[in-house]
Short mmCIF file of C-alpha atoms and ligand atoms in Angstrom, two decimals:
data_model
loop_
_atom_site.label_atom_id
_atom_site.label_comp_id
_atom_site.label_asym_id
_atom_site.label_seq_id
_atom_site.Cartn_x
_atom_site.Cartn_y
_atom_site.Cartn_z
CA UNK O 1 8.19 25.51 51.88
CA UNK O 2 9.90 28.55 51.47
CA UNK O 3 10.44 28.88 48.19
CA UNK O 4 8.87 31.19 45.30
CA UNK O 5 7.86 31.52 41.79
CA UNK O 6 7.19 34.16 39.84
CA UNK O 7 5.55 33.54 36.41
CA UNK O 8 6.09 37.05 34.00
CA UNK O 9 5.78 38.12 30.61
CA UNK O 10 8.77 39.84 28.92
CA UNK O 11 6.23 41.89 26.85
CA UNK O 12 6.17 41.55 23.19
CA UNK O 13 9.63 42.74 22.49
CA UNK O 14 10.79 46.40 23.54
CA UNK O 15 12.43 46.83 26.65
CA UNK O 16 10.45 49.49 27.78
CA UNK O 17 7.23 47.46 27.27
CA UNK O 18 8.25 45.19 30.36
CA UNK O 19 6.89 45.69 33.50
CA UNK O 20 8.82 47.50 36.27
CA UNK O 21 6.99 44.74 38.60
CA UNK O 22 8.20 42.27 36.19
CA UNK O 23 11.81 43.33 35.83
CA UNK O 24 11.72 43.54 39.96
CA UNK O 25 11.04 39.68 39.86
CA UNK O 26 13.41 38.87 37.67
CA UNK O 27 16.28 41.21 39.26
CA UNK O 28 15.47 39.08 42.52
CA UNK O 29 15.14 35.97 41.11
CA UNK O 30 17.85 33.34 41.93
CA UNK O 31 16.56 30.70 39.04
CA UNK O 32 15.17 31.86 35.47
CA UNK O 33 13.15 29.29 33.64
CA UNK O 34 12.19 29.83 29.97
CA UNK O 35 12.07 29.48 26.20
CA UNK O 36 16.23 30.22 25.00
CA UNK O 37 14.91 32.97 23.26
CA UNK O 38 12.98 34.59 26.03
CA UNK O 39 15.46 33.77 28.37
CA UNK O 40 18.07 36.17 25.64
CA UNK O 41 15.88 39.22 26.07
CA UNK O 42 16.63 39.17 29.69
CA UNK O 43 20.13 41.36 30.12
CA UNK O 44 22.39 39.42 32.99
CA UNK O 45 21.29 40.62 36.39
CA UNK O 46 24.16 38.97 38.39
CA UNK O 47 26.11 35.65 38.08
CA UNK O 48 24.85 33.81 40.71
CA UNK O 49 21.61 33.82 38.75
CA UNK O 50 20.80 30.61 37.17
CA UNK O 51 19.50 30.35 33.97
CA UNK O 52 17.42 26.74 32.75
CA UNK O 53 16.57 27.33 29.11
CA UNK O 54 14.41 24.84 27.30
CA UNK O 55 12.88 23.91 24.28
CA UNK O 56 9.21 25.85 23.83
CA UNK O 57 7.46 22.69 23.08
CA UNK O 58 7.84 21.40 26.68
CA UNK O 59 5.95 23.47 28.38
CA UNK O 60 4.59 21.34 31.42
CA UNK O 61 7.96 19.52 31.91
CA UNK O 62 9.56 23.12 32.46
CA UNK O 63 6.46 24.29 34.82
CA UNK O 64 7.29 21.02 36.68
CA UNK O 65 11.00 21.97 36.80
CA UNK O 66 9.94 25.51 38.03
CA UNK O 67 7.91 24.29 40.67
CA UNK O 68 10.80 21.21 41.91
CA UNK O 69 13.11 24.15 41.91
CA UNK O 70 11.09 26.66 44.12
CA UNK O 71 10.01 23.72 46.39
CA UNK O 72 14.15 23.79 46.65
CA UNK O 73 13.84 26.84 48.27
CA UNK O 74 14.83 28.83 45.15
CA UNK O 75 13.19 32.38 44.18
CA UNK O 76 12.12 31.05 40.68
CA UNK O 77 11.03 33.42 37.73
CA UNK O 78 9.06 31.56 35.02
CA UNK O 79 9.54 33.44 31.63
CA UNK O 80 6.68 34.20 28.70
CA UNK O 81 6.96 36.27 25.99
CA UNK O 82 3.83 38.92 26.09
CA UNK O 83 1.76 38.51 29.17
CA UNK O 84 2.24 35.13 30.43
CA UNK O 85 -1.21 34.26 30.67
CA UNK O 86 -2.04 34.98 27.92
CA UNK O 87 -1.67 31.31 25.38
CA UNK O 88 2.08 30.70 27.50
CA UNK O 89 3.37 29.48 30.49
CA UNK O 90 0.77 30.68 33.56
CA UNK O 91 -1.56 27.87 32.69
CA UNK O 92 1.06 25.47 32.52
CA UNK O 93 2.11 26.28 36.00
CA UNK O 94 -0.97 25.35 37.21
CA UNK O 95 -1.76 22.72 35.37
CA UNK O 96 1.85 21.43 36.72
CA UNK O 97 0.43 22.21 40.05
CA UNK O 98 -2.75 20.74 39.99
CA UNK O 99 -0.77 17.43 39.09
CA UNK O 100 2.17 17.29 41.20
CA UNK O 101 3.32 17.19 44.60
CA UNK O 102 0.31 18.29 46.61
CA UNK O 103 3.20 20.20 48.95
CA UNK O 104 3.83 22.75 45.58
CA UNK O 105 0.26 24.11 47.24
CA UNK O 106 1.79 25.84 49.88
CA UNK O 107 4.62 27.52 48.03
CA UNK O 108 4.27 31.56 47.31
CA UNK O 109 2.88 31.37 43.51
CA UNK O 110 2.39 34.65 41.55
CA UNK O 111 1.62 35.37 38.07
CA UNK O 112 2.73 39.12 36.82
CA UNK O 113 0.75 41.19 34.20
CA UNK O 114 2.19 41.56 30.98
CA UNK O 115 1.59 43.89 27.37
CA UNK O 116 0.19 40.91 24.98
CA UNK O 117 0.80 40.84 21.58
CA UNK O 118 -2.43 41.75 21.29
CA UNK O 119 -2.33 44.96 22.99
CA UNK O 120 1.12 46.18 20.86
CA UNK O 121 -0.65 45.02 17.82
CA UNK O 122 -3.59 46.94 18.30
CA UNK O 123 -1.97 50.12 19.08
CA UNK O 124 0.58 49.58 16.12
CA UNK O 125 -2.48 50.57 13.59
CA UNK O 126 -4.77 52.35 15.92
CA UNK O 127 -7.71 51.39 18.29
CA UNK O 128 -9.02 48.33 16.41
CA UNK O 129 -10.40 46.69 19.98
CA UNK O 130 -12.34 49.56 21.04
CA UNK O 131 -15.40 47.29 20.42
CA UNK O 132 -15.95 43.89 21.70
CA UNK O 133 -13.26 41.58 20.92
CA UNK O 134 -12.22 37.85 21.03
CA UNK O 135 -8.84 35.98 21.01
CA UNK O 136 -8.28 32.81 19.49
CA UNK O 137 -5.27 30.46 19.03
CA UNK O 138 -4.75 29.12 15.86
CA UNK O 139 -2.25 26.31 17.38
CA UNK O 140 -3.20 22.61 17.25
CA UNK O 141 -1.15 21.38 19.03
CA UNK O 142 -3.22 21.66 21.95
CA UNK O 143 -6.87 21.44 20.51
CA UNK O 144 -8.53 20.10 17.55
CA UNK O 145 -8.84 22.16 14.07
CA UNK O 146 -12.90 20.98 14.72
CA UNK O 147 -12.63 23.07 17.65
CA UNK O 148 -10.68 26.22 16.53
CA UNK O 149 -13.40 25.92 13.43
CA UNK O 150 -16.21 26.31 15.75
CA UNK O 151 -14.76 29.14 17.61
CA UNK O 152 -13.83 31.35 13.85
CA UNK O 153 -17.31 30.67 12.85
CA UNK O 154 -19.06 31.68 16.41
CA UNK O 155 -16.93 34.78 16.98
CA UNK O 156 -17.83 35.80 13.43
CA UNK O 157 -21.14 35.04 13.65
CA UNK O 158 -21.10 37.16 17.28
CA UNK O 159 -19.53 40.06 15.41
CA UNK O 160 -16.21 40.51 17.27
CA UNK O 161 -13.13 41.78 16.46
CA UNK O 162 -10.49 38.61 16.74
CA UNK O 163 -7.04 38.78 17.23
CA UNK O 164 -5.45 35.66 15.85
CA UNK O 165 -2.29 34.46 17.68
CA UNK O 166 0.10 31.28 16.75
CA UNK O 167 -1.49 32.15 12.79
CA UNK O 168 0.75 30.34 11.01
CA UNK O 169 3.54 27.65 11.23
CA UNK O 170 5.95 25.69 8.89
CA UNK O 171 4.34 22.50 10.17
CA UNK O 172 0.51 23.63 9.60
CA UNK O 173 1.07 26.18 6.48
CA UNK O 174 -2.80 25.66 5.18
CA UNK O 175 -4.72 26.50 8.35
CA UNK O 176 -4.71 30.08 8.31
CA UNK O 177 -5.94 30.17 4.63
CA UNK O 178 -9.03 27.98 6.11
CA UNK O 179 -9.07 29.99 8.78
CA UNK O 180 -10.33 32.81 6.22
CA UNK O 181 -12.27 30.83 4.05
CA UNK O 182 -14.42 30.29 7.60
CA UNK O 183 -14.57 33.85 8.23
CA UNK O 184 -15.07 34.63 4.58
CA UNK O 185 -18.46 32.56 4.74
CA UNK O 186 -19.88 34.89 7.46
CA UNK O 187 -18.36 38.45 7.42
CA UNK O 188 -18.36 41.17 4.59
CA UNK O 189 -15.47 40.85 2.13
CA UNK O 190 -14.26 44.57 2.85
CA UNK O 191 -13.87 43.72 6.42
CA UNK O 192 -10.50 44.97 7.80
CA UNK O 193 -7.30 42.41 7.96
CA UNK O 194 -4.24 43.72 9.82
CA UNK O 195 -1.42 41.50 9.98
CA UNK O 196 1.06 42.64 12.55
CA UNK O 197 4.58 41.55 12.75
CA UNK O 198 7.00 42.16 15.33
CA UNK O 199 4.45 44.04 17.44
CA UNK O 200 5.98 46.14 20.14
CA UNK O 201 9.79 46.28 18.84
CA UNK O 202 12.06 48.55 16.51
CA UNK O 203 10.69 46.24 13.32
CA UNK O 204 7.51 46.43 13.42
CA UNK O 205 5.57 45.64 10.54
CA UNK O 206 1.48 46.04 9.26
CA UNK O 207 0.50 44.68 5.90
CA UNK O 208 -3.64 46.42 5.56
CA UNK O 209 -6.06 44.49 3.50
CA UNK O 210 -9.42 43.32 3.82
CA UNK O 211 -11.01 39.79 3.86
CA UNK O 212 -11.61 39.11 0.06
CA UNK O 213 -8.22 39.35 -0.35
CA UNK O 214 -6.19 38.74 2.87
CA UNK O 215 -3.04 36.36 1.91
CA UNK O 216 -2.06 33.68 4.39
CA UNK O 217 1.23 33.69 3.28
CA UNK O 218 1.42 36.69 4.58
CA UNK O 219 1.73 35.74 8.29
CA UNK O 220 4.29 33.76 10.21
CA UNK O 221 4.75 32.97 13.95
CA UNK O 222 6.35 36.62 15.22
CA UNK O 223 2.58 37.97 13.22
CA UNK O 224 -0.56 38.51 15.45
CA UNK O 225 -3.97 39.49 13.61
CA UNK O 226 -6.93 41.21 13.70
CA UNK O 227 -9.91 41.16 12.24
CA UNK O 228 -12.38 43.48 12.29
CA UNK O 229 -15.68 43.93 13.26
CA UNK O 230 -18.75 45.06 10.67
CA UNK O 231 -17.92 48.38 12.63
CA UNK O 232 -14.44 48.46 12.05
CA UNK O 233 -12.73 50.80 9.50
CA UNK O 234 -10.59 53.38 8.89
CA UNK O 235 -9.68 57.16 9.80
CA UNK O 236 -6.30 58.56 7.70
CA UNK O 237 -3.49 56.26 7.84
CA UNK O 238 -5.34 54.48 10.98
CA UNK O 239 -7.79 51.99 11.94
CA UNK O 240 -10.15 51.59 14.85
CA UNK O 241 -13.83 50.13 16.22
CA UNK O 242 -16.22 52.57 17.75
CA UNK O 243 -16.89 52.09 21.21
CA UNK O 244 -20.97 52.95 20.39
CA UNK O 245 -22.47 50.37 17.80
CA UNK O 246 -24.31 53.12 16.79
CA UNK O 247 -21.93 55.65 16.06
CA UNK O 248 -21.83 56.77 12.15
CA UNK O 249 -19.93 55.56 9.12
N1 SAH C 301 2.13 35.07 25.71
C1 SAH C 301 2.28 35.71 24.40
C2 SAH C 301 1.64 34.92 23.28
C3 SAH C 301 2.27 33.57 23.04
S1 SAH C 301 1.59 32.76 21.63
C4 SAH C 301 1.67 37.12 24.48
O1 SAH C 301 0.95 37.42 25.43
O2 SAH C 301 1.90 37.91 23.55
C5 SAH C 301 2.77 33.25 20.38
C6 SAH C 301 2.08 34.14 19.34
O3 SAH C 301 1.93 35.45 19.85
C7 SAH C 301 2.84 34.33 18.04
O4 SAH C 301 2.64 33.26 17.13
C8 SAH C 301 2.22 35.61 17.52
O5 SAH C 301 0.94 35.37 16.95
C9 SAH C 301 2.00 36.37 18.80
N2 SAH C 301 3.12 37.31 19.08
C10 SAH C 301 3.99 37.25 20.09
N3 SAH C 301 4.81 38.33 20.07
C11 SAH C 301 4.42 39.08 19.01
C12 SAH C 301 4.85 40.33 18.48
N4 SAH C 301 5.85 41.03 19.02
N5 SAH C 301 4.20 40.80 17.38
C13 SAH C 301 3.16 40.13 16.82
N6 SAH C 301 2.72 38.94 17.30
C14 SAH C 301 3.34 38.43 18.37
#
């Protein structure tokens, strides 16, 4: 089989927060697969380029696509937002893969670094995951509320700073206030809150508060946050975790 793919991440919104490897796969690409509005941050590279936009609920049908079209002998880029493997589309290639036609085994595969959420997030209010840190999904779709329950109460339990991704949705609107009420139960009320929206891009926004009175509404699905740990806290107008556990308050 001759044919490639190239899974990327687009970063979390600014142009210069993409990869120059990642905007080299995507300049050589001769089929872009994606979410519609992942696909739209991409500026038209030529017009030969094909460009399959889909729906972002259907992520293995589209990783099966991807794969079907590379096994074509197409140079296929699969597009994420953020780094894409990183809760997006690298782990539904594989899965794909692991599934399908055992002959997608022999085609060149490669998965591209990108900036998560995360990362933009973090540096939007400072150095928050200087200390340990976690990342959990607050999606359902994929796992059971038992399970992302476990996880909230572990990681707080373990003392890491979390970064919450997928937070909110119009289809799950209580979770997120749960979500606190878990971490409320093991962590100190003052602990830092930092909801993040836009990460990464010209309208960026931080809303600061602390546990006891963090506000679910708050967040929607363009908001990633963090949490701190009991080290966690704030210097002027910024916030960050100590590398040292020991270092001072
Ligand atoms: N692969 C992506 C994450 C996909 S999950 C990445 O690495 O960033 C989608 C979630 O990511 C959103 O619900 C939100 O929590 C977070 N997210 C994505 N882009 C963001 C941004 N620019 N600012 C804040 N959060 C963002």
């Amino acid at each position: 089989m001759t044919g490639s793919l190239v899974v990327v991440g687009t970063g979390p919104g600014r142009p210069e927060l993409m990869t120059p490897a990642t905007q080299a796969a995507i300049a050589r690409a001769t089929d872009l697969v994606g979410y519609g509005p992942y696909l739209d941050r991409i500026p038209a590279a030529n017009p030969a380029q094909r460009r399959h936009a889909s729906d972002n609920r259907v992520e293995l049908l589209r990783a099966r696509h991807a794969l079907a079209l590379a096994a074509e002998g197409r140079d296929v880029v699969v597009v994420s937002g953020g780094d894409p493997g990183v809760f997006a589309m690298a782990a539904a290639v594989f899965e794909a893969l692991e599934t399908g036609d055992p002959a997608w085994l022999s085609l060149d595969i490669r998965v591209e670094p990108g900036v998560t959420a995360m990362l933009a997030a973090a540096a939007a209010v400072g150095a928050p995951l200087g200390g340990d840190f976690c990342a959990l999904s607050l999606s359902d779709n994929l796992k059971s509320w038992s399970t992302i329950e476990r996880r909230l109460k572990a990681a707080a339990e373990a003392d890491f700073v979390i970064a919450l991704y997928n937070p909110a949705s119009k289809a799950r609107p209580h979770q997120l206030a749960h979500a606190f009420d878990v971490l409320r139960a093991a962590k100190a009320a003052e602990t830092p809150v930092l909801f993040v929206r836009a990460a990464g891009t010209a309208e960026v926004k931080v809303v600061e508060t602390t546990l006891a009175d963090a506000d679910a509404a708050v967040a929607d699905m363009r908001t990633l946050i963090i949490i701190g740990a009991s080290t966690t806290r704030r210097v002027g107008r910024w916030f960050y975790t100590p590398r040292s556990e020991r270092s001072a308050a």
